[in-house]
XYZ file of C-alpha atoms in Angstrom:
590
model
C 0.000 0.000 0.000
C 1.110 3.728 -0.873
C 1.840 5.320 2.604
C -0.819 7.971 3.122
C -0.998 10.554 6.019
C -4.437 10.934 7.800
C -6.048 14.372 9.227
C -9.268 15.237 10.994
C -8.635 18.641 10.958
C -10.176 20.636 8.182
C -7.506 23.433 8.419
C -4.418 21.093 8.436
C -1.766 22.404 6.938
C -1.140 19.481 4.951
C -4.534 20.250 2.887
C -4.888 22.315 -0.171
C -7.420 23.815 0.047
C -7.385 25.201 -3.633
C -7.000 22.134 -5.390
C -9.063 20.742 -7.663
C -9.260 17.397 -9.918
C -7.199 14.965 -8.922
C -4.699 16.670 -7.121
C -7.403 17.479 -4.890
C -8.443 14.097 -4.545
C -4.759 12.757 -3.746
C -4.499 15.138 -1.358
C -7.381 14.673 0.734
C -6.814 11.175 0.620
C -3.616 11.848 2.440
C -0.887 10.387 -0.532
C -0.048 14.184 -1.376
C 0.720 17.122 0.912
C -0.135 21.001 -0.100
C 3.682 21.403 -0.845
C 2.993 18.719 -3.690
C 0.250 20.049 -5.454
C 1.256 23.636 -4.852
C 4.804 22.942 -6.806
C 2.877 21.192 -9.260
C 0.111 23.579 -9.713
C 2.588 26.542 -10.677
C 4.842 24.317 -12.549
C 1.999 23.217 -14.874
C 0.634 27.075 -14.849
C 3.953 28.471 -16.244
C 4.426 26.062 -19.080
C 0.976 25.897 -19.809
C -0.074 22.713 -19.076
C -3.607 21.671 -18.252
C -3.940 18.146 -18.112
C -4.632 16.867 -14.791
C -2.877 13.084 -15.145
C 0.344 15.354 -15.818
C -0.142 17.621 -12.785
C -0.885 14.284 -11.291
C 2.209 12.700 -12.224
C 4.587 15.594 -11.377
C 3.119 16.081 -8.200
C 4.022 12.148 -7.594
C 7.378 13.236 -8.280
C 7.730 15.678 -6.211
C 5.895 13.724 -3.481
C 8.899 10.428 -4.178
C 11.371 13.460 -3.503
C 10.199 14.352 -0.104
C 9.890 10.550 0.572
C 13.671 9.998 -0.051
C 13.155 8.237 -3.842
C 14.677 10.148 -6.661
C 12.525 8.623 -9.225
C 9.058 7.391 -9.312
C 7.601 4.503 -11.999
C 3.904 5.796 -12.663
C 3.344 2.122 -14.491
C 3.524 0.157 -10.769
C 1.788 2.716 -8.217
C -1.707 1.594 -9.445
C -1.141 -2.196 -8.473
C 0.135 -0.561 -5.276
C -3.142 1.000 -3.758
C -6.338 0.023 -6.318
C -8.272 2.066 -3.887
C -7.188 5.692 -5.204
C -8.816 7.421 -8.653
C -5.637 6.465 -10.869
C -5.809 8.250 -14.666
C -5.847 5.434 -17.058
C -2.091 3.285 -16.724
C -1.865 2.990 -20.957
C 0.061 5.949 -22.329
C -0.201 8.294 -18.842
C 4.059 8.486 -19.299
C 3.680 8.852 -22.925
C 1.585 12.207 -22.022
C 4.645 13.190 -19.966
C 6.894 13.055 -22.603
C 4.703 14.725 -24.705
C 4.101 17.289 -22.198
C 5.639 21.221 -22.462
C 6.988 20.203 -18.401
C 9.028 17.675 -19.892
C 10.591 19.569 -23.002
C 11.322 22.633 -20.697
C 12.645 20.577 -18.283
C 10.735 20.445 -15.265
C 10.327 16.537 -15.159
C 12.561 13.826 -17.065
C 11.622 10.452 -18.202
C 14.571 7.727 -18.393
C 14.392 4.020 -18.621
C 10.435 4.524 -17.561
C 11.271 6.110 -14.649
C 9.747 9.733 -13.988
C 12.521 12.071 -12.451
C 12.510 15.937 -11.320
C 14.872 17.250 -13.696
C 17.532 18.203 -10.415
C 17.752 14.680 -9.732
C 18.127 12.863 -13.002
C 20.965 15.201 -14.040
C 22.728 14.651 -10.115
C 22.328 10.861 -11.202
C 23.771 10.773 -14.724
C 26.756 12.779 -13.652
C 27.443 10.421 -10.349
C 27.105 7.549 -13.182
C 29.233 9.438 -15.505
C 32.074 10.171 -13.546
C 32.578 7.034 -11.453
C 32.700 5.222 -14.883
C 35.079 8.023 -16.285
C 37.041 6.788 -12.877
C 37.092 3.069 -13.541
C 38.512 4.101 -17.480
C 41.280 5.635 -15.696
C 44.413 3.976 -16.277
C 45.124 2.137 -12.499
C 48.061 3.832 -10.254
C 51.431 3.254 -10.687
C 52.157 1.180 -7.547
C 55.326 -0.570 -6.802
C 54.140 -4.146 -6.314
C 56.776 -5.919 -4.435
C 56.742 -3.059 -1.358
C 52.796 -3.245 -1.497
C 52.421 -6.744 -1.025
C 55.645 -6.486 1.731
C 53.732 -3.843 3.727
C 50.145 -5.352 3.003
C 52.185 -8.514 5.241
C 52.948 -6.667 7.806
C 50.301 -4.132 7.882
C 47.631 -6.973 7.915
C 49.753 -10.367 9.063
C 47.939 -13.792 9.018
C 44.555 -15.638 8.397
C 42.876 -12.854 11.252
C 43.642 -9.826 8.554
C 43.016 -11.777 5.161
C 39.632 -9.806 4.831
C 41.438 -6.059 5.514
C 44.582 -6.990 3.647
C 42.908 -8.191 0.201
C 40.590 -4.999 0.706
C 43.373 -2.658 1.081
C 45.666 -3.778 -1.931
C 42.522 -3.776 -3.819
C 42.152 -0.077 -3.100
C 45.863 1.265 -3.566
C 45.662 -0.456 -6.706
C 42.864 1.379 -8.049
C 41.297 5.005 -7.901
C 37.819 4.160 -6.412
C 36.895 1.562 -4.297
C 33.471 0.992 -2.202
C 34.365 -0.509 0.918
C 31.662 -1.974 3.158
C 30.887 -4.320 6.070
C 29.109 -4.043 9.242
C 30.389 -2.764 12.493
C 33.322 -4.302 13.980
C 33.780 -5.798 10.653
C 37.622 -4.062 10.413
C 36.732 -1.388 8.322
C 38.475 1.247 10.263
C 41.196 -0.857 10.449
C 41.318 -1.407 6.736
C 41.192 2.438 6.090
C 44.190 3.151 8.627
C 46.731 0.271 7.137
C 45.683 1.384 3.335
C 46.901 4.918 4.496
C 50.052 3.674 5.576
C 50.407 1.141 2.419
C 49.701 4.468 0.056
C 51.517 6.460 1.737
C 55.096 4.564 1.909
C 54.202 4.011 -1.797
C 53.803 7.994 -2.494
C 57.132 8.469 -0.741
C 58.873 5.788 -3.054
C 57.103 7.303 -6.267
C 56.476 10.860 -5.191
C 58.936 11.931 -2.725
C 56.346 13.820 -1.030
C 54.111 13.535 1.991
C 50.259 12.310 0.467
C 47.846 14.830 1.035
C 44.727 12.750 3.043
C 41.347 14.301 3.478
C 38.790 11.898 5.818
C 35.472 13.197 5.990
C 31.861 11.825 6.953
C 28.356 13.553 6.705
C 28.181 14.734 10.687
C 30.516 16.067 12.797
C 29.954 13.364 14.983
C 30.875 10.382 12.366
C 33.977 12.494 11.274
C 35.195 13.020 14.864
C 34.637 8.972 15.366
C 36.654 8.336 12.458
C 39.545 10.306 13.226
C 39.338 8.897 16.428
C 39.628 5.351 14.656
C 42.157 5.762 12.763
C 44.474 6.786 15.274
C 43.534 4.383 17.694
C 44.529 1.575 15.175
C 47.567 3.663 13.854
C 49.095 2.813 17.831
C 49.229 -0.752 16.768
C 52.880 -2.654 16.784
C 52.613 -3.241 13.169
C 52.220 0.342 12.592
C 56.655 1.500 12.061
C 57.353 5.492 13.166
C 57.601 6.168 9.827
C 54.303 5.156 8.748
C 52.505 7.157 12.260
C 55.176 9.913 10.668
C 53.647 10.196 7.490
C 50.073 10.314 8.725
C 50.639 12.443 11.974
C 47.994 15.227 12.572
C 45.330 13.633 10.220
C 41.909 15.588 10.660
C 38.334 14.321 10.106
C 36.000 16.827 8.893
C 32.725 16.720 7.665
C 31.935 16.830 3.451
C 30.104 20.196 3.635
C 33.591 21.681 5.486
C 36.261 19.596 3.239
C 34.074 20.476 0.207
C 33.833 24.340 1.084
C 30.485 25.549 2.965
C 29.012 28.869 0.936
C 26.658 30.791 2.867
C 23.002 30.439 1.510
C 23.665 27.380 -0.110
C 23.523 23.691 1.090
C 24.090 22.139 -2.544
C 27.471 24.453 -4.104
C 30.300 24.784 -2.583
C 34.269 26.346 -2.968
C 35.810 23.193 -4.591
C 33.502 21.785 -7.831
C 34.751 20.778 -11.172
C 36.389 23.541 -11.868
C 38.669 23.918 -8.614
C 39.286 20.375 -7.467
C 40.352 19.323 -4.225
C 43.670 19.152 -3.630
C 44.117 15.499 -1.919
C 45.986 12.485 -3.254
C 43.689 10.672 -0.709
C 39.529 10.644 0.493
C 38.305 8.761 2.197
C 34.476 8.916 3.164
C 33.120 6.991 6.100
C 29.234 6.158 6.717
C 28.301 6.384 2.708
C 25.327 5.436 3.829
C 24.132 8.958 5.311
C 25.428 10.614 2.092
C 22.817 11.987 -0.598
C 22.683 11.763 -4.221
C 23.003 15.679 -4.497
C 25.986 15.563 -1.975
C 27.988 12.758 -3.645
C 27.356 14.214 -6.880
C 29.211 17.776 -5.445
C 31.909 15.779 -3.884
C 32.897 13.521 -7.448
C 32.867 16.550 -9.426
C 35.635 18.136 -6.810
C 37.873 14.534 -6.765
C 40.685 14.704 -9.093
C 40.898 12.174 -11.322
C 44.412 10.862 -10.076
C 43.083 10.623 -6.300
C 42.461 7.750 -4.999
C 38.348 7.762 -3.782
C 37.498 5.253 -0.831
C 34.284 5.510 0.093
C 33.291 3.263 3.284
C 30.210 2.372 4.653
C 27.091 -0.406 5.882
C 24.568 -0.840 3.080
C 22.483 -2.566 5.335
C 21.961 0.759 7.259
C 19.185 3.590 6.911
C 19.937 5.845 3.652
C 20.516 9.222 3.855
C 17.250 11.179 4.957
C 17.592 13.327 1.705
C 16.866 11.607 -1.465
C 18.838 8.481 -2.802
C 19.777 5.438 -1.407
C 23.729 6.000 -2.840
C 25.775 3.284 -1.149
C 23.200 0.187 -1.871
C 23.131 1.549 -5.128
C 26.517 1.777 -5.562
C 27.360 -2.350 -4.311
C 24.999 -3.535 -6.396
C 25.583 -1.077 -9.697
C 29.408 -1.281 -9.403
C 29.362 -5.192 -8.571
C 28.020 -5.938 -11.947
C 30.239 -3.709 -14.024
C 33.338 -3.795 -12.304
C 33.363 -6.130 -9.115
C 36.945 -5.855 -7.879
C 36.003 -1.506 -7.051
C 33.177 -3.512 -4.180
C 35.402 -4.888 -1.082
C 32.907 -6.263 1.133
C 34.019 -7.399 4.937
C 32.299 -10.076 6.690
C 33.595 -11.274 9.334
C 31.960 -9.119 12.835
C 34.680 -8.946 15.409
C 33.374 -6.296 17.654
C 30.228 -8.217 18.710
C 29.703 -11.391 20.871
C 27.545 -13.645 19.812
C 23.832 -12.333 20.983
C 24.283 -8.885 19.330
C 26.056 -10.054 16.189
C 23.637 -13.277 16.073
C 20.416 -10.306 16.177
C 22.331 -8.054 13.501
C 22.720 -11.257 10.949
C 18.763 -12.131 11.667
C 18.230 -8.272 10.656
C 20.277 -8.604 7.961
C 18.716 -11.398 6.246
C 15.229 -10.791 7.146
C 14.737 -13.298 9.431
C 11.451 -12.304 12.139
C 11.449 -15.707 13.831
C 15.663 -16.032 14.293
C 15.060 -12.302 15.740
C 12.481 -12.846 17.596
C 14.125 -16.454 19.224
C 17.482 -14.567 19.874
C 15.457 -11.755 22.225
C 13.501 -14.142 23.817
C 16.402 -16.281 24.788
C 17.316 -14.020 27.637
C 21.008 -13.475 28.662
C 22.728 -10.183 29.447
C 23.235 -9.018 25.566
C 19.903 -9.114 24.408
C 16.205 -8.238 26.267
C 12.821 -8.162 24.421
C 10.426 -5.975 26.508
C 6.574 -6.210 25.813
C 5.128 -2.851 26.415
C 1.634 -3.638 27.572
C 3.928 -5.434 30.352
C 3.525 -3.028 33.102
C 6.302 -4.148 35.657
C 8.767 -4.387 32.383
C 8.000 -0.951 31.955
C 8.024 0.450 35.194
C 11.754 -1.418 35.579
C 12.633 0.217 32.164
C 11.602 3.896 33.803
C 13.477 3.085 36.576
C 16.849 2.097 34.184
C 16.181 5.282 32.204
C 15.814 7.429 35.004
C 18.445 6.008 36.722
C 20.902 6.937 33.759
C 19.647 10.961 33.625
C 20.276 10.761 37.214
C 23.607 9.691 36.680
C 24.312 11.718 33.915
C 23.140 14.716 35.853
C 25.760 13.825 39.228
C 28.591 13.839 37.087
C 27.599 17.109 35.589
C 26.776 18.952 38.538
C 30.669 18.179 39.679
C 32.196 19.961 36.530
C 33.454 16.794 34.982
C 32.799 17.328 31.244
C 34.555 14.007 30.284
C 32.522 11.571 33.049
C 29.726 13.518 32.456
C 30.049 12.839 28.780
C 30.850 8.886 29.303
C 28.062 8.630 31.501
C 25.640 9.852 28.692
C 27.699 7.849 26.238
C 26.813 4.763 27.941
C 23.301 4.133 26.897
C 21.075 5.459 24.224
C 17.378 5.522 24.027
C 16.849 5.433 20.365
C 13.181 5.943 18.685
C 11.892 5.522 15.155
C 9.351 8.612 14.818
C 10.127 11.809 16.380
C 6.981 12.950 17.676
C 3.970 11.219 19.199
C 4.092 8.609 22.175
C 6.659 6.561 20.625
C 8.788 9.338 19.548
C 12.317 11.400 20.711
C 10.584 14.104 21.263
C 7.991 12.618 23.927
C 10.508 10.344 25.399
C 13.015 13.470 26.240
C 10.183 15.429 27.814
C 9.373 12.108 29.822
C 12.911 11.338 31.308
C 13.616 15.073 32.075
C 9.660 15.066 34.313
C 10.863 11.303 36.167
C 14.627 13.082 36.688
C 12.958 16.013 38.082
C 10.982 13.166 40.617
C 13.451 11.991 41.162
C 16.217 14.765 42.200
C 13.939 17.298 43.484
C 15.495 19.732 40.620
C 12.516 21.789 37.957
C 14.836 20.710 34.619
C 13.278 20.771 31.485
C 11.509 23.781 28.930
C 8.214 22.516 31.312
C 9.667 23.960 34.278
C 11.144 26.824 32.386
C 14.363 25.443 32.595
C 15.874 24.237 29.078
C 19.614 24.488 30.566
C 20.415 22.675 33.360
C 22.930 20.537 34.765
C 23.287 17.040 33.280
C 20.709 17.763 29.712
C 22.534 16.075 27.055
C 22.299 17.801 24.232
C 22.815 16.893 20.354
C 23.593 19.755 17.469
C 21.009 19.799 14.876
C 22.842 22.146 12.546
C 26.200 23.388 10.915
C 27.569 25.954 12.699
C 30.749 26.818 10.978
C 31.724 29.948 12.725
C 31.630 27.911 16.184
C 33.189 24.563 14.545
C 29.917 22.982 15.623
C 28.373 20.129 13.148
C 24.940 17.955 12.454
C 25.454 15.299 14.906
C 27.757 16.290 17.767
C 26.855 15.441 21.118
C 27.328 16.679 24.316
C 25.918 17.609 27.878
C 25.642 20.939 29.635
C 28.084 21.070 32.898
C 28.383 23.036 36.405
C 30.943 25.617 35.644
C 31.608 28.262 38.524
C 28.505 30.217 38.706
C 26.938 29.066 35.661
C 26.430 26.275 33.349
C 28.546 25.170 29.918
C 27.713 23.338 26.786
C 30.635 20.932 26.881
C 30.511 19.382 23.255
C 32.332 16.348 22.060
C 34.176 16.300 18.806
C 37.903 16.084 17.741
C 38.294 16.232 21.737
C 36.081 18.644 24.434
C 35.360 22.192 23.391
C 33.399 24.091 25.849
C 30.426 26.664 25.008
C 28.149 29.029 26.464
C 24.401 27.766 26.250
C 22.903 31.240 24.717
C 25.624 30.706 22.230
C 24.343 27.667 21.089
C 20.896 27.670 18.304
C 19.986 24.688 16.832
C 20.457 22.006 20.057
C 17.921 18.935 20.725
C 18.176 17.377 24.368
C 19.486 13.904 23.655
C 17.727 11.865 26.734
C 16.187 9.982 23.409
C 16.961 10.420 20.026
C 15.895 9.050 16.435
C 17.593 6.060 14.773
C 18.547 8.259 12.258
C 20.769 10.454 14.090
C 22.229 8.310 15.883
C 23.897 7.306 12.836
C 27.609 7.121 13.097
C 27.903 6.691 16.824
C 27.862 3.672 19.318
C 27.080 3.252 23.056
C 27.613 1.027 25.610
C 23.778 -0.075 25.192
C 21.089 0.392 23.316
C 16.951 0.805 24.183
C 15.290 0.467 21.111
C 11.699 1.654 21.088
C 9.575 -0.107 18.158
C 6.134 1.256 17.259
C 3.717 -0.636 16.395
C 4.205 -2.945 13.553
C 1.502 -0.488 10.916
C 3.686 2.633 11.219
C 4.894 3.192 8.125
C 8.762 4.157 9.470
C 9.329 0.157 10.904
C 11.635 -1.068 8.302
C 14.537 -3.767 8.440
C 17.293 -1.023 7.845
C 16.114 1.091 10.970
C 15.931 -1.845 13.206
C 19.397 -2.754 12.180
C 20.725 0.550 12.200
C 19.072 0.838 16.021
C 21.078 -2.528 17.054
C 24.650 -1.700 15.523
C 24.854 1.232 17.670
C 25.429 -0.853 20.748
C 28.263 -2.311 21.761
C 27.692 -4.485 24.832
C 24.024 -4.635 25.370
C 21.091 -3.752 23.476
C 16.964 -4.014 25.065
C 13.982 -3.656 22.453
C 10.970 -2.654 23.643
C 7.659 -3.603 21.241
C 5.478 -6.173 20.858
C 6.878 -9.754 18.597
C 4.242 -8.429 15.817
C 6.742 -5.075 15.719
C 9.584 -7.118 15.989
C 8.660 -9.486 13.112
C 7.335 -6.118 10.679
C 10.501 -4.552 11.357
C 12.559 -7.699 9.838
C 10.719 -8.265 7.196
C 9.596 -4.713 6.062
C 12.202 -3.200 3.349
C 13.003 1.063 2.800
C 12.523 0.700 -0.636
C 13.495 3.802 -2.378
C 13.009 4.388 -6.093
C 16.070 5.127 -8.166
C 17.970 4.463 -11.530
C 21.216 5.153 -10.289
C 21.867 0.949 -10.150
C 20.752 0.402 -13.548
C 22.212 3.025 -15.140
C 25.816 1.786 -13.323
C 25.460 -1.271 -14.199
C 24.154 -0.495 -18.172
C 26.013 0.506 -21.077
């Protein structure tokens, strides 16, 4: 069934109240919003086109947009939903075509896909110039010091996964690198810097220039983090920690060049690459179509390209779903750019056992491995009222905890005690949303310590609120996805945020901040904890899919506790995120 959203208010904003035909009809019926029809509407006015199956059809488009799907195929959503007033299926994409939106561009039709016009060009040129990459003529590598650090870089059976990864990827300019967590991929990333970079001082006589980045600040800081952590190894030598001393993370909207009043263009582009010899991109998965398209146009074509990531995971929240795309396009055309890690070594069994069941879409292995007990893994029914009251009491016991360490001035305990568990939610609002849940823990903390925290007691900033940034913020050096908690300092209170290491802020300083008792699945992307609450809805919202409940249990480390009924549990394994794109067609196709 098409997802629809439902309304009985006769003023919602969702409603267009101008609409007529079938727009109108769409709309009420909850499959389009008023931004739909409106950008369809005024399209259709200014090119002159009055058909209402076209208006229709652009309108869908726009609507697969907002949804996270580049394209839309108008040929399959009538089998999807029989219940809505479909125009006639026989020639409504041949009146597309035919239509003045498509010859001036507003809408493009490709392979019988219907695209906005932004989109299909985004995808032709990602297409276009990772296959101008793989006609590249390969490095120049010297092969007998390669394979002699790839030894000792990666030494035995226990490395044969990272090692054949990494020569793959000095040997080549762009290589998709993927595996779950604790899969080695870090690991991988850290010993093919040191491989390339003893090869550029052979060839080059110069230091390689090395540019990591990820989507949020957060990812990017864990990354750097990572790297450095596995550079400390023995089979690391002084020169190789030599060569990559003072590496920096940064996010793609800073390595690319932020612009003010623009989230899509940016200082380097095709015609002012970036300067590195090196990228390397963690958590693919979170990037968009539109970004990855601005960051291939700025790669040089002599720079190597690594781009690293879970395909399994939730796509980006903007439209595309790159990474799976990329696997599966690249694996049929040219299958030695896709090095895929298996083997989980961060996990014990339980977790890693759960993230395999996800994985494969396996309900009843999920649902056996919660219900087995044992101190990895908890299933939690919520109409189970002394499960629930024992989960307040965890939850509340964790704010409280947060909040003692905070009221002492210790910004790094105060930050490891919020690191330690996460309470992560599919929907933001309503009663099984962040937003609730936040506004929940901060009224049984305030119970509990006597203390009025919380915007209900007129207190947003207090002691012990972990916080999460929800924007860029260049001119502090704040980024989408850092994470924090507000500290006792002297007289007054600090933001204490965690990045590249502790930087410390005043709260009015700080705009765009979320408390982060609970967060969405989606933003917890590209950070861990010690262990994990997972709060399904139940099993007909529209948001339970396989790749959020995955993404929910690879955050955890040690322990992780779902709370939902088995019918959740079993939707969320077997329900896919489709999202509707060309980009793995056109990849794989001549």
């Amino acid at each position: 069934m098409i997802e629809r959203w439902t309304h009985d208010d006769p003023r919602d904003a969702r409603l267009a109240l101008g609409a007529s035909g079938l727009l109108r009809e769409f709309n009420e019926a909850g499959v389009l919003t008023a931004a739909d029809v409106h950008v369809a509407t005024r399209t259709a006015e200014l090119v002159g086109e009055p058909a209402d199956d076209v208006r229709l059809a652009v309108a869908l488009a726009v609507r697969a947009a907002r949804l996270g799907s580049v394209c839309v195929d108008l040929g399959a959503l009538p089998g999807e939903d029989e219940t809505l007033p479909w125009p006639p299926a026989e020639g409504w994409l041949e009146r597309v075509v035919a239509s003045p939106l498509s010859s001036s561009s507003v809408v493009q039709v490709d392979g019988g896909l219907l695209y906005l016009d932004r989109y299909h060009r985004e995808e032709g040129q990602v297409r276009d110039d990772l296959l101008a990459r793989l006609t590249t003529p390969p490095p120049a590598v010297q092969e007998a010091a390669l394979q002699s650090g790839a030894e000792r870089l990666f030494p035995g059976e226990g490395y044969a996964e990272q090692r054949v990864a990494a020569l793959a990827a000095a040997r080549q300019w762009t290589t998709v690198l993927t595996g779950g967590p604790g899969t080695g991929k870090t690991t991988t990333v850290a010993g093919l810097l040191a491989l390339v970079g003893d090869q550029a001082a052979r060839t080059q006589h110069r230091p390689l220039r090395i540019a990591l980045t990820a989507p949020t600040g957060k990812a990017a800081a864990r990354l750097q983090e990572a790297v450095e952590e596995a550079q400390r190894a023995d089979r690391f030598t002084d020169d190789d920690r030599a060569r990559l001393d003072r590496l920096h993370a940064s996010t793609l909207h800073r390595l690319l060049g932020w612009r003010p009043g623009s989230s899509t263009r940016f200082k380097h582009h095709r015609g002012n690459k970036l300067p590195h010899d090196l990228i390397v991109v963690d958590e693919t998965s979170m990037v968009s179509l539109t970004m990855m398209a601005r960051l291939i146009e700025a790669v040089r074509p002599d720079a190597r390209l690594v781009l690293v990531g879970d395909p399994d995971q939730l796509a980006s929240v903007e439209a595309g779903a790159l990474l799976s795309d990329l696997v599966t396009g690249l694996a049929q055309r040219a299958p030695d750019t896709v090095a895929a890690l298996r083997t989980t070594h961060r996990f014990g069994e339980a977790i890693g056992g759960l993230a395999a069941a996800l994985r494969d879409g396996d309900a009843d292995r999920a649902l056996a491995l919660l219900a087995s007990g044992g101190p990895a893994l908890e299933l939690v029914d919520p109409g189970d009222t002394a499960a629930m009251a024992s989960l307040q009491s965890d939850l509340t016991r964790h704010a409280v905890t947060v909040r003692e360490e905070a009221l002492t001035g210790d910004a790094a305990g105060s930050i490891a005690a919020a690191d330690a568990h996460r309470l992560l939610c599919a929907h933001r609002e309503g009663p099984w949303g962040a937003a609730h849940w936040n506004r929940q823990i901060e009224r049984w903390l305030g119970e509990a310590t006597g203390a009025p925290v919380g915007a209900a007691w007129g207190h947003e900033w207090y002691a012990g609120r972990p916080i999460l940034v929800t924007a860029n913020d260049y001119g502090l050096g704040l980024f989408n996805g850092d994470t924090g908690v507000t500290v006792q300092s002297g007289d007054g209170l600090a933001a204490v945020i965690a990045g590249a290491g502790l930087a410390t802020y005043a709260p009015s300083r700080l705009g765009d901040i979320e408390t982060l008792h609970a967060m969405t699945v989606h933003k917890s992307q590209g950070s861990q904890a010690r262990a994990v609450t997972v709060l399904l809805p139940p099993e007909d919202s529209p948001l339970l899919t396989r790749e959020l409940f995955y993404t929910a249990v690879t955050r955890a480390q040690e322990r992780v506790r779902v709370v939902g009924t088995p019918e959740a549990v079993h939707a969320a394994a077997t329900r896919r995120a489709l999202r509707a794109t060309g980009l793995q067609r056109r990849l794989a196709s001549d």
